[in-house]
């Protein structure tokens, strides 16, 4: 007979408080691994300094997190209009939704732009991973010792290759949403078996966190919840049904303030790559044993964990925790099926399976931990082996040497993130501040291939107090990113094929005063442009970078006249505004729905918008019609 787990508190930490020391030790092990992400010495000084994380899209999340946190403090919303990139664009929950964790931690820090606060927040959020596994294990009914063993497994899973790639790329929203799914599924089973305040609170808090982290992932859990409800609901009383409805409300209501913007700006998402492709056949999706072995082996010891989890699910079922066994099995199977579908469907990003397999591994780690615990309990070795596992992850986190021999044995990825600007990048920032002014934009060459720390340029407005075309995100597919220079092309057309007259019109429409060439094609073309003069020659990653100064009038006002007093995420201010003969003032600024002009007698009707027809920009520019001179005029984006 398998050991019977008791779902009462006698199996938990309240009656076995010594296992809380194991939870603390697991958290300490995770802290050691996380400190290794920010520097080789595992020092808190690396965490608390002001060097930004440059890996993946971390710089973009830091920049947008700063904008969103400041906007939330000012007016209770994180959607803003940013004039410092792309001639003005709307930062929404759809474009760079992964910045929400950064917005939260920077808002809590209350210090505006702060790389240190961002790193501390990243550290704190990732520290939740093993604690989430402990909590999930208790929800599934595992005793305290087995829950600690699951926490140790969570430490290892958080350092696997796929999870490390999520961290390196800055996709913390996916990681946190997946952790929320693991906890939610396990506690949903507990809610059905033992309806109480504690299970309701865990579900409500987890649902709120999951919706905040990534709503698409959370919507994906809906089929599991529906199946669970249909199977369990007929046997429950009214209070149980109302409580589950309350969990749904507790998840959505605290997030309604930003989910409304998420729905409103859904069109702002990046387009799907390529032409629509049909779904693959079910035979291709089903695959064969080798396909599943490849998926499982993307995490360390994937096949043995799957075998142990199968045994653990059987033990859970026989021990009376059928809801937990069924929910974990169904959700993990769903994650694996989606991973197989995404691997065969060309419309899905190549790394999609790497996002789903860690979720399946996290779910299966819970029954696998119980299988180990149950077998060892027969020989009175469960506690001893769990302590050994905790000691092992502590050694992995704090005592692994420079060559990481323990990480190699555990088959985990402990490479540090890229932190801090290089000396060449510091020189480039200094040159921009020295040779440019805020009176015009800088056209930034987004390059022709990814480089280490490729997205560091998202921090340029903060580092230099200048406005840019390009640099925000070279892979951005939204319309406002049209006016950028990348891979030897300007707005998608080869630079070499553009005559000087076209460059003249482009620089006029977007008020370009300087150009930064980072590829041979860009440097060659702008060197031949009559109005361009070399202001500085630098290097980045050993490659030449040339800063060109354009000898042309600089003004954000394209017709009429005005003094451009400044542009922030809250307002654009003009003074001494005088319309042209037709009574209009054209601005080198993208229009965004929700822009309002004060004083209110300024006409802003749709017929008065102007399209950038000379360069084919899909986003219209701002045109204002005035009855006469205005001493002061303010553009405010009211997001409505």
JSON list of C-alpha atoms in Angstrom, two decimals, residues 388-556:
[
{"chain": "A", "resi": 388, "resn": "UNK", "atom": "CA", "xyz": [20.92, 15.97, 1.05]},
{"chain": "A", "resi": 389, "resn": "UNK", "atom": "CA", "xyz": [19.00, 17.49, -1.89]},
{"chain": "A", "resi": 390, "resn": "UNK", "atom": "CA", "xyz": [18.75, 20.81, -0.06]},
{"chain": "A", "resi": 391, "resn": "UNK", "atom": "CA", "xyz": [22.47, 20.71, 0.69]},
{"chain": "A", "resi": 392, "resn": "UNK", "atom": "CA", "xyz": [23.14, 19.94, -2.96]},
{"chain": "A", "resi": 393, "resn": "UNK", "atom": "CA", "xyz": [21.27, 23.00, -4.23]},
{"chain": "A", "resi": 394, "resn": "UNK", "atom": "CA", "xyz": [22.98, 25.13, -1.57]},
{"chain": "A", "resi": 395, "resn": "UNK", "atom": "CA", "xyz": [26.34, 23.98, -2.90]},
{"chain": "A", "resi": 396, "resn": "UNK", "atom": "CA", "xyz": [25.14, 24.64, -6.43]},
{"chain": "A", "resi": 397, "resn": "UNK", "atom": "CA", "xyz": [24.08, 28.16, -5.49]},
{"chain": "A", "resi": 398, "resn": "UNK", "atom": "CA", "xyz": [27.01, 29.25, -3.32]},
{"chain": "A", "resi": 399, "resn": "UNK", "atom": "CA", "xyz": [30.00, 26.91, -3.57]},
{"chain": "A", "resi": 400, "resn": "UNK", "atom": "CA", "xyz": [30.24, 26.11, -7.27]},
{"chain": "A", "resi": 401, "resn": "UNK", "atom": "CA", "xyz": [33.68, 27.11, -8.57]},
{"chain": "A", "resi": 402, "resn": "UNK", "atom": "CA", "xyz": [34.55, 29.46, -11.44]},
{"chain": "A", "resi": 403, "resn": "UNK", "atom": "CA", "xyz": [34.26, 26.67, -14.02]},
{"chain": "A", "resi": 404, "resn": "UNK", "atom": "CA", "xyz": [30.89, 25.60, -12.56]},
{"chain": "A", "resi": 405, "resn": "UNK", "atom": "CA", "xyz": [31.59, 21.84, -12.16]},
{"chain": "A", "resi": 406, "resn": "UNK", "atom": "CA", "xyz": [28.43, 21.28, -10.09]},
{"chain": "A", "resi": 407, "resn": "UNK", "atom": "CA", "xyz": [26.32, 23.08, -12.70]},
{"chain": "A", "resi": 408, "resn": "UNK", "atom": "CA", "xyz": [27.77, 20.77, -15.32]},
{"chain": "A", "resi": 409, "resn": "UNK", "atom": "CA", "xyz": [26.80, 17.71, -13.29]},
{"chain": "A", "resi": 410, "resn": "UNK", "atom": "CA", "xyz": [23.31, 19.09, -12.69]},
{"chain": "A", "resi": 411, "resn": "UNK", "atom": "CA", "xyz": [23.04, 20.00, -16.40]},
{"chain": "A", "resi": 412, "resn": "UNK", "atom": "CA", "xyz": [21.92, 23.56, -15.66]},
{"chain": "A", "resi": 413, "resn": "UNK", "atom": "CA", "xyz": [22.85, 26.91, -17.19]},
{"chain": "A", "resi": 414, "resn": "UNK", "atom": "CA", "xyz": [24.45, 29.36, -14.75]},
{"chain": "A", "resi": 415, "resn": "UNK", "atom": "CA", "xyz": [25.92, 31.85, -17.19]},
{"chain": "A", "resi": 416, "resn": "UNK", "atom": "CA", "xyz": [25.67, 35.45, -15.97]},
{"chain": "A", "resi": 417, "resn": "UNK", "atom": "CA", "xyz": [23.61, 38.10, -17.68]},
{"chain": "A", "resi": 418, "resn": "UNK", "atom": "CA", "xyz": [25.28, 40.93, -19.56]},
{"chain": "A", "resi": 419, "resn": "UNK", "atom": "CA", "xyz": [25.38, 43.81, -17.10]},
{"chain": "A", "resi": 420, "resn": "UNK", "atom": "CA", "xyz": [26.69, 47.34, -17.65]},
{"chain": "A", "resi": 421, "resn": "UNK", "atom": "CA", "xyz": [27.70, 49.35, -20.69]},
{"chain": "A", "resi": 422, "resn": "UNK", "atom": "CA", "xyz": [31.05, 48.59, -22.25]},
{"chain": "A", "resi": 423, "resn": "UNK", "atom": "CA", "xyz": [33.77, 51.23, -22.49]},
{"chain": "A", "resi": 424, "resn": "UNK", "atom": "CA", "xyz": [33.02, 51.70, -26.18]},
{"chain": "A", "resi": 425, "resn": "UNK", "atom": "CA", "xyz": [29.33, 52.21, -25.44]},
{"chain": "A", "resi": 426, "resn": "UNK", "atom": "CA", "xyz": [30.16, 54.75, -22.73]},
{"chain": "A", "resi": 427, "resn": "UNK", "atom": "CA", "xyz": [32.29, 56.65, -25.26]},
{"chain": "A", "resi": 428, "resn": "UNK", "atom": "CA", "xyz": [29.45, 56.57, -27.79]},
{"chain": "A", "resi": 429, "resn": "UNK", "atom": "CA", "xyz": [27.01, 57.97, -25.22]},
{"chain": "A", "resi": 430, "resn": "UNK", "atom": "CA", "xyz": [29.49, 60.71, -24.31]},
{"chain": "A", "resi": 431, "resn": "UNK", "atom": "CA", "xyz": [29.96, 61.59, -28.00]},
{"chain": "A", "resi": 432, "resn": "UNK", "atom": "CA", "xyz": [26.21, 61.87, -28.51]},
{"chain": "A", "resi": 433, "resn": "UNK", "atom": "CA", "xyz": [25.87, 64.21, -25.55]},
{"chain": "A", "resi": 434, "resn": "UNK", "atom": "CA", "xyz": [28.83, 66.28, -26.73]},
{"chain": "A", "resi": 435, "resn": "UNK", "atom": "CA", "xyz": [28.01, 66.59, -30.45]},
{"chain": "A", "resi": 436, "resn": "UNK", "atom": "CA", "xyz": [24.19, 66.71, -30.48]},
{"chain": "A", "resi": 437, "resn": "UNK", "atom": "CA", "xyz": [21.41, 68.84, -28.96]},
{"chain": "A", "resi": 438, "resn": "UNK", "atom": "CA", "xyz": [17.69, 68.25, -28.24]},
{"chain": "A", "resi": 439, "resn": "UNK", "atom": "CA", "xyz": [16.63, 70.51, -31.13]},
{"chain": "A", "resi": 440, "resn": "UNK", "atom": "CA", "xyz": [16.50, 67.59, -33.62]},
{"chain": "A", "resi": 441, "resn": "UNK", "atom": "CA", "xyz": [16.31, 63.80, -33.71]},
{"chain": "A", "resi": 442, "resn": "UNK", "atom": "CA", "xyz": [19.13, 61.33, -34.12]},
{"chain": "A", "resi": 443, "resn": "UNK", "atom": "CA", "xyz": [18.67, 58.67, -36.81]},
{"chain": "A", "resi": 444, "resn": "UNK", "atom": "CA", "xyz": [20.08, 55.49, -35.30]},
{"chain": "A", "resi": 445, "resn": "UNK", "atom": "CA", "xyz": [21.30, 52.58, -37.38]},
{"chain": "A", "resi": 446, "resn": "UNK", "atom": "CA", "xyz": [19.77, 49.41, -35.91]},
{"chain": "A", "resi": 447, "resn": "UNK", "atom": "CA", "xyz": [22.46, 47.27, -37.53]},
{"chain": "A", "resi": 448, "resn": "UNK", "atom": "CA", "xyz": [22.25, 44.16, -39.66]},
{"chain": "A", "resi": 449, "resn": "UNK", "atom": "CA", "xyz": [22.68, 41.34, -37.15]},
{"chain": "A", "resi": 450, "resn": "UNK", "atom": "CA", "xyz": [22.13, 40.78, -33.41]},
{"chain": "A", "resi": 451, "resn": "UNK", "atom": "CA", "xyz": [25.03, 41.71, -31.17]},
{"chain": "A", "resi": 452, "resn": "UNK", "atom": "CA", "xyz": [25.55, 40.95, -27.47]},
{"chain": "A", "resi": 453, "resn": "UNK", "atom": "CA", "xyz": [23.43, 43.42, -25.55]},
{"chain": "A", "resi": 454, "resn": "UNK", "atom": "CA", "xyz": [21.79, 44.50, -28.83]},
{"chain": "A", "resi": 455, "resn": "UNK", "atom": "CA", "xyz": [18.85, 46.25, -27.12]},
{"chain": "A", "resi": 456, "resn": "UNK", "atom": "CA", "xyz": [20.96, 48.59, -24.92]},
{"chain": "A", "resi": 457, "resn": "UNK", "atom": "CA", "xyz": [19.98, 51.41, -27.28]},
{"chain": "A", "resi": 458, "resn": "UNK", "atom": "CA", "xyz": [16.49, 51.46, -25.72]},
{"chain": "A", "resi": 459, "resn": "UNK", "atom": "CA", "xyz": [18.12, 53.38, -22.85]},
{"chain": "A", "resi": 460, "resn": "UNK", "atom": "CA", "xyz": [19.53, 56.14, -25.10]},
{"chain": "A", "resi": 461, "resn": "UNK", "atom": "CA", "xyz": [16.86, 58.79, -24.28]},
{"chain": "A", "resi": 462, "resn": "UNK", "atom": "CA", "xyz": [17.58, 58.32, -20.57]},
{"chain": "A", "resi": 463, "resn": "UNK", "atom": "CA", "xyz": [21.36, 58.31, -21.03]},
{"chain": "A", "resi": 464, "resn": "UNK", "atom": "CA", "xyz": [21.56, 61.25, -23.45]},
{"chain": "A", "resi": 465, "resn": "UNK", "atom": "CA", "xyz": [18.32, 63.26, -23.13]},
{"chain": "A", "resi": 466, "resn": "UNK", "atom": "CA", "xyz": [17.84, 63.10, -26.91]},
{"chain": "A", "resi": 467, "resn": "UNK", "atom": "CA", "xyz": [15.09, 61.85, -29.24]},
{"chain": "A", "resi": 468, "resn": "UNK", "atom": "CA", "xyz": [15.75, 59.02, -31.73]},
{"chain": "A", "resi": 469, "resn": "UNK", "atom": "CA", "xyz": [14.49, 57.31, -34.84]},
{"chain": "A", "resi": 470, "resn": "UNK", "atom": "CA", "xyz": [15.38, 53.66, -34.36]},
{"chain": "A", "resi": 471, "resn": "UNK", "atom": "CA", "xyz": [17.10, 52.12, -31.38]},
{"chain": "A", "resi": 472, "resn": "UNK", "atom": "CA", "xyz": [13.93, 51.18, -29.48]},
{"chain": "A", "resi": 473, "resn": "UNK", "atom": "CA", "xyz": [13.65, 47.61, -30.69]},
{"chain": "A", "resi": 474, "resn": "UNK", "atom": "CA", "xyz": [15.11, 46.43, -34.03]},
{"chain": "A", "resi": 475, "resn": "UNK", "atom": "CA", "xyz": [12.60, 43.56, -34.13]},
{"chain": "A", "resi": 476, "resn": "UNK", "atom": "CA", "xyz": [9.62, 45.83, -33.52]},
{"chain": "A", "resi": 477, "resn": "UNK", "atom": "CA", "xyz": [6.89, 45.18, -36.08]},
{"chain": "A", "resi": 478, "resn": "UNK", "atom": "CA", "xyz": [4.42, 47.91, -35.10]},
{"chain": "A", "resi": 479, "resn": "UNK", "atom": "CA", "xyz": [3.58, 50.70, -37.52]},
{"chain": "A", "resi": 480, "resn": "UNK", "atom": "CA", "xyz": [5.34, 53.49, -35.63]},
{"chain": "A", "resi": 481, "resn": "UNK", "atom": "CA", "xyz": [8.66, 51.69, -36.20]},
{"chain": "A", "resi": 482, "resn": "UNK", "atom": "CA", "xyz": [8.43, 52.34, -39.95]},
{"chain": "A", "resi": 483, "resn": "UNK", "atom": "CA", "xyz": [10.80, 55.34, -39.88]},
{"chain": "A", "resi": 484, "resn": "UNK", "atom": "CA", "xyz": [13.97, 53.49, -38.97]},
{"chain": "A", "resi": 485, "resn": "UNK", "atom": "CA", "xyz": [17.27, 52.55, -40.59]},
{"chain": "A", "resi": 486, "resn": "UNK", "atom": "CA", "xyz": [18.25, 48.90, -40.45]},
{"chain": "A", "resi": 487, "resn": "UNK", "atom": "CA", "xyz": [20.31, 46.38, -42.45]},
{"chain": "A", "resi": 488, "resn": "UNK", "atom": "CA", "xyz": [21.34, 48.97, -45.03]},
{"chain": "A", "resi": 489, "resn": "UNK", "atom": "CA", "xyz": [17.74, 50.10, -45.57]},
{"chain": "A", "resi": 490, "resn": "UNK", "atom": "CA", "xyz": [15.78, 53.21, -44.66]},
{"chain": "A", "resi": 491, "resn": "UNK", "atom": "CA", "xyz": [12.03, 52.65, -44.13]},
{"chain": "A", "resi": 492, "resn": "UNK", "atom": "CA", "xyz": [12.47, 49.26, -45.76]},
{"chain": "A", "resi": 493, "resn": "UNK", "atom": "CA", "xyz": [14.16, 50.53, -48.95]},
{"chain": "A", "resi": 494, "resn": "UNK", "atom": "CA", "xyz": [17.90, 50.16, -49.66]},
{"chain": "A", "resi": 495, "resn": "UNK", "atom": "CA", "xyz": [19.85, 53.27, -48.74]},
{"chain": "A", "resi": 496, "resn": "UNK", "atom": "CA", "xyz": [22.02, 52.94, -51.82]},
{"chain": "A", "resi": 497, "resn": "UNK", "atom": "CA", "xyz": [18.95, 53.29, -54.04]},
{"chain": "A", "resi": 498, "resn": "UNK", "atom": "CA", "xyz": [17.75, 56.51, -52.37]},
{"chain": "A", "resi": 499, "resn": "UNK", "atom": "CA", "xyz": [18.75, 59.76, -54.13]},
{"chain": "A", "resi": 500, "resn": "UNK", "atom": "CA", "xyz": [19.74, 62.80, -52.11]},
{"chain": "A", "resi": 501, "resn": "UNK", "atom": "CA", "xyz": [16.34, 64.42, -52.69]},
{"chain": "A", "resi": 502, "resn": "UNK", "atom": "CA", "xyz": [14.58, 61.55, -50.90]},
{"chain": "A", "resi": 503, "resn": "UNK", "atom": "CA", "xyz": [16.96, 61.81, -47.96]},
{"chain": "A", "resi": 504, "resn": "UNK", "atom": "CA", "xyz": [16.27, 65.55, -47.88]},
{"chain": "A", "resi": 505, "resn": "UNK", "atom": "CA", "xyz": [12.54, 64.94, -47.59]},
{"chain": "A", "resi": 506, "resn": "UNK", "atom": "CA", "xyz": [13.00, 62.22, -44.97]},
{"chain": "A", "resi": 507, "resn": "UNK", "atom": "CA", "xyz": [15.21, 64.43, -42.81]},
{"chain": "A", "resi": 508, "resn": "UNK", "atom": "CA", "xyz": [12.70, 67.29, -43.17]},
{"chain": "A", "resi": 509, "resn": "UNK", "atom": "CA", "xyz": [9.66, 65.21, -42.20]},
{"chain": "A", "resi": 510, "resn": "UNK", "atom": "CA", "xyz": [11.37, 63.66, -39.17]},
{"chain": "A", "resi": 511, "resn": "UNK", "atom": "CA", "xyz": [13.63, 66.58, -38.21]},
{"chain": "A", "resi": 512, "resn": "UNK", "atom": "CA", "xyz": [16.82, 64.55, -38.39]},
{"chain": "A", "resi": 513, "resn": "UNK", "atom": "CA", "xyz": [19.87, 66.48, -37.25]},
{"chain": "A", "resi": 514, "resn": "UNK", "atom": "CA", "xyz": [22.35, 63.65, -36.81]},
{"chain": "A", "resi": 515, "resn": "UNK", "atom": "CA", "xyz": [22.86, 60.12, -38.08]},
{"chain": "A", "resi": 516, "resn": "UNK", "atom": "CA", "xyz": [24.67, 57.26, -36.36]},
{"chain": "A", "resi": 517, "resn": "UNK", "atom": "CA", "xyz": [25.95, 54.72, -38.88]},
{"chain": "A", "resi": 518, "resn": "UNK", "atom": "CA", "xyz": [26.86, 51.30, -37.49]},
{"chain": "A", "resi": 519, "resn": "UNK", "atom": "CA", "xyz": [26.98, 49.23, -40.70]},
{"chain": "A", "resi": 520, "resn": "UNK", "atom": "CA", "xyz": [29.16, 49.63, -43.81]},
{"chain": "A", "resi": 521, "resn": "UNK", "atom": "CA", "xyz": [26.11, 50.32, -46.02]},
{"chain": "A", "resi": 522, "resn": "UNK", "atom": "CA", "xyz": [24.83, 53.13, -43.79]},
{"chain": "A", "resi": 523, "resn": "UNK", "atom": "CA", "xyz": [28.28, 54.68, -43.31]},
{"chain": "A", "resi": 524, "resn": "UNK", "atom": "CA", "xyz": [28.98, 54.60, -47.05]},
{"chain": "A", "resi": 525, "resn": "UNK", "atom": "CA", "xyz": [25.67, 56.19, -48.06]},
{"chain": "A", "resi": 526, "resn": "UNK", "atom": "CA", "xyz": [25.65, 58.97, -45.49]},
{"chain": "A", "resi": 527, "resn": "UNK", "atom": "CA", "xyz": [29.30, 59.73, -46.26]},
{"chain": "A", "resi": 528, "resn": "UNK", "atom": "CA", "xyz": [28.15, 60.63, -49.79]},
{"chain": "A", "resi": 529, "resn": "UNK", "atom": "CA", "xyz": [25.24, 62.77, -48.63]},
{"chain": "A", "resi": 530, "resn": "UNK", "atom": "CA", "xyz": [26.19, 66.41, -49.31]},
{"chain": "A", "resi": 531, "resn": "UNK", "atom": "CA", "xyz": [24.68, 67.77, -46.09]},
{"chain": "A", "resi": 532, "resn": "UNK", "atom": "CA", "xyz": [26.45, 65.21, -43.84]},
{"chain": "A", "resi": 533, "resn": "UNK", "atom": "CA", "xyz": [29.73, 65.88, -42.08]},
{"chain": "A", "resi": 534, "resn": "UNK", "atom": "CA", "xyz": [31.57, 63.47, -39.82]},
{"chain": "A", "resi": 535, "resn": "UNK", "atom": "CA", "xyz": [31.28, 64.61, -36.20]},
{"chain": "A", "resi": 536, "resn": "UNK", "atom": "CA", "xyz": [32.94, 61.61, -34.53]},
{"chain": "A", "resi": 537, "resn": "UNK", "atom": "CA", "xyz": [34.43, 58.24, -35.40]},
{"chain": "A", "resi": 538, "resn": "UNK", "atom": "CA", "xyz": [34.06, 55.54, -32.76]},
{"chain": "A", "resi": 539, "resn": "UNK", "atom": "CA", "xyz": [33.83, 51.78, -32.38]},
{"chain": "A", "resi": 540, "resn": "UNK", "atom": "CA", "xyz": [31.39, 49.32, -30.83]},
{"chain": "A", "resi": 541, "resn": "UNK", "atom": "CA", "xyz": [32.33, 45.69, -30.37]},
{"chain": "A", "resi": 542, "resn": "UNK", "atom": "CA", "xyz": [35.37, 46.48, -32.49]},
{"chain": "A", "resi": 543, "resn": "UNK", "atom": "CA", "xyz": [33.25, 47.65, -35.44]},
{"chain": "A", "resi": 544, "resn": "UNK", "atom": "CA", "xyz": [33.31, 51.21, -36.79]},
{"chain": "A", "resi": 545, "resn": "UNK", "atom": "CA", "xyz": [30.59, 53.66, -35.76]},
{"chain": "A", "resi": 546, "resn": "UNK", "atom": "CA", "xyz": [30.34, 57.08, -37.39]},
{"chain": "A", "resi": 547, "resn": "UNK", "atom": "CA", "xyz": [28.33, 60.02, -36.08]},
{"chain": "A", "resi": 548, "resn": "UNK", "atom": "CA", "xyz": [27.28, 62.38, -38.90]},
{"chain": "A", "resi": 549, "resn": "UNK", "atom": "CA", "xyz": [26.05, 65.91, -38.37]},
{"chain": "A", "resi": 550, "resn": "UNK", "atom": "CA", "xyz": [23.56, 67.15, -40.98]},
{"chain": "A", "resi": 551, "resn": "UNK", "atom": "CA", "xyz": [23.89, 70.76, -42.09]},
{"chain": "A", "resi": 552, "resn": "UNK", "atom": "CA", "xyz": [20.20, 71.57, -42.42]},
{"chain": "A", "resi": 553, "resn": "UNK", "atom": "CA", "xyz": [17.52, 73.60, -40.58]},
{"chain": "A", "resi": 554, "resn": "UNK", "atom": "CA", "xyz": [16.42, 71.88, -37.39]},
{"chain": "A", "resi": 555, "resn": "UNK", "atom": "CA", "xyz": [12.84, 72.23, -36.22]},
{"chain": "A", "resi": 556, "resn": "UNK", "atom": "CA", "xyz": [9.99, 70.00, -35.08]}
]
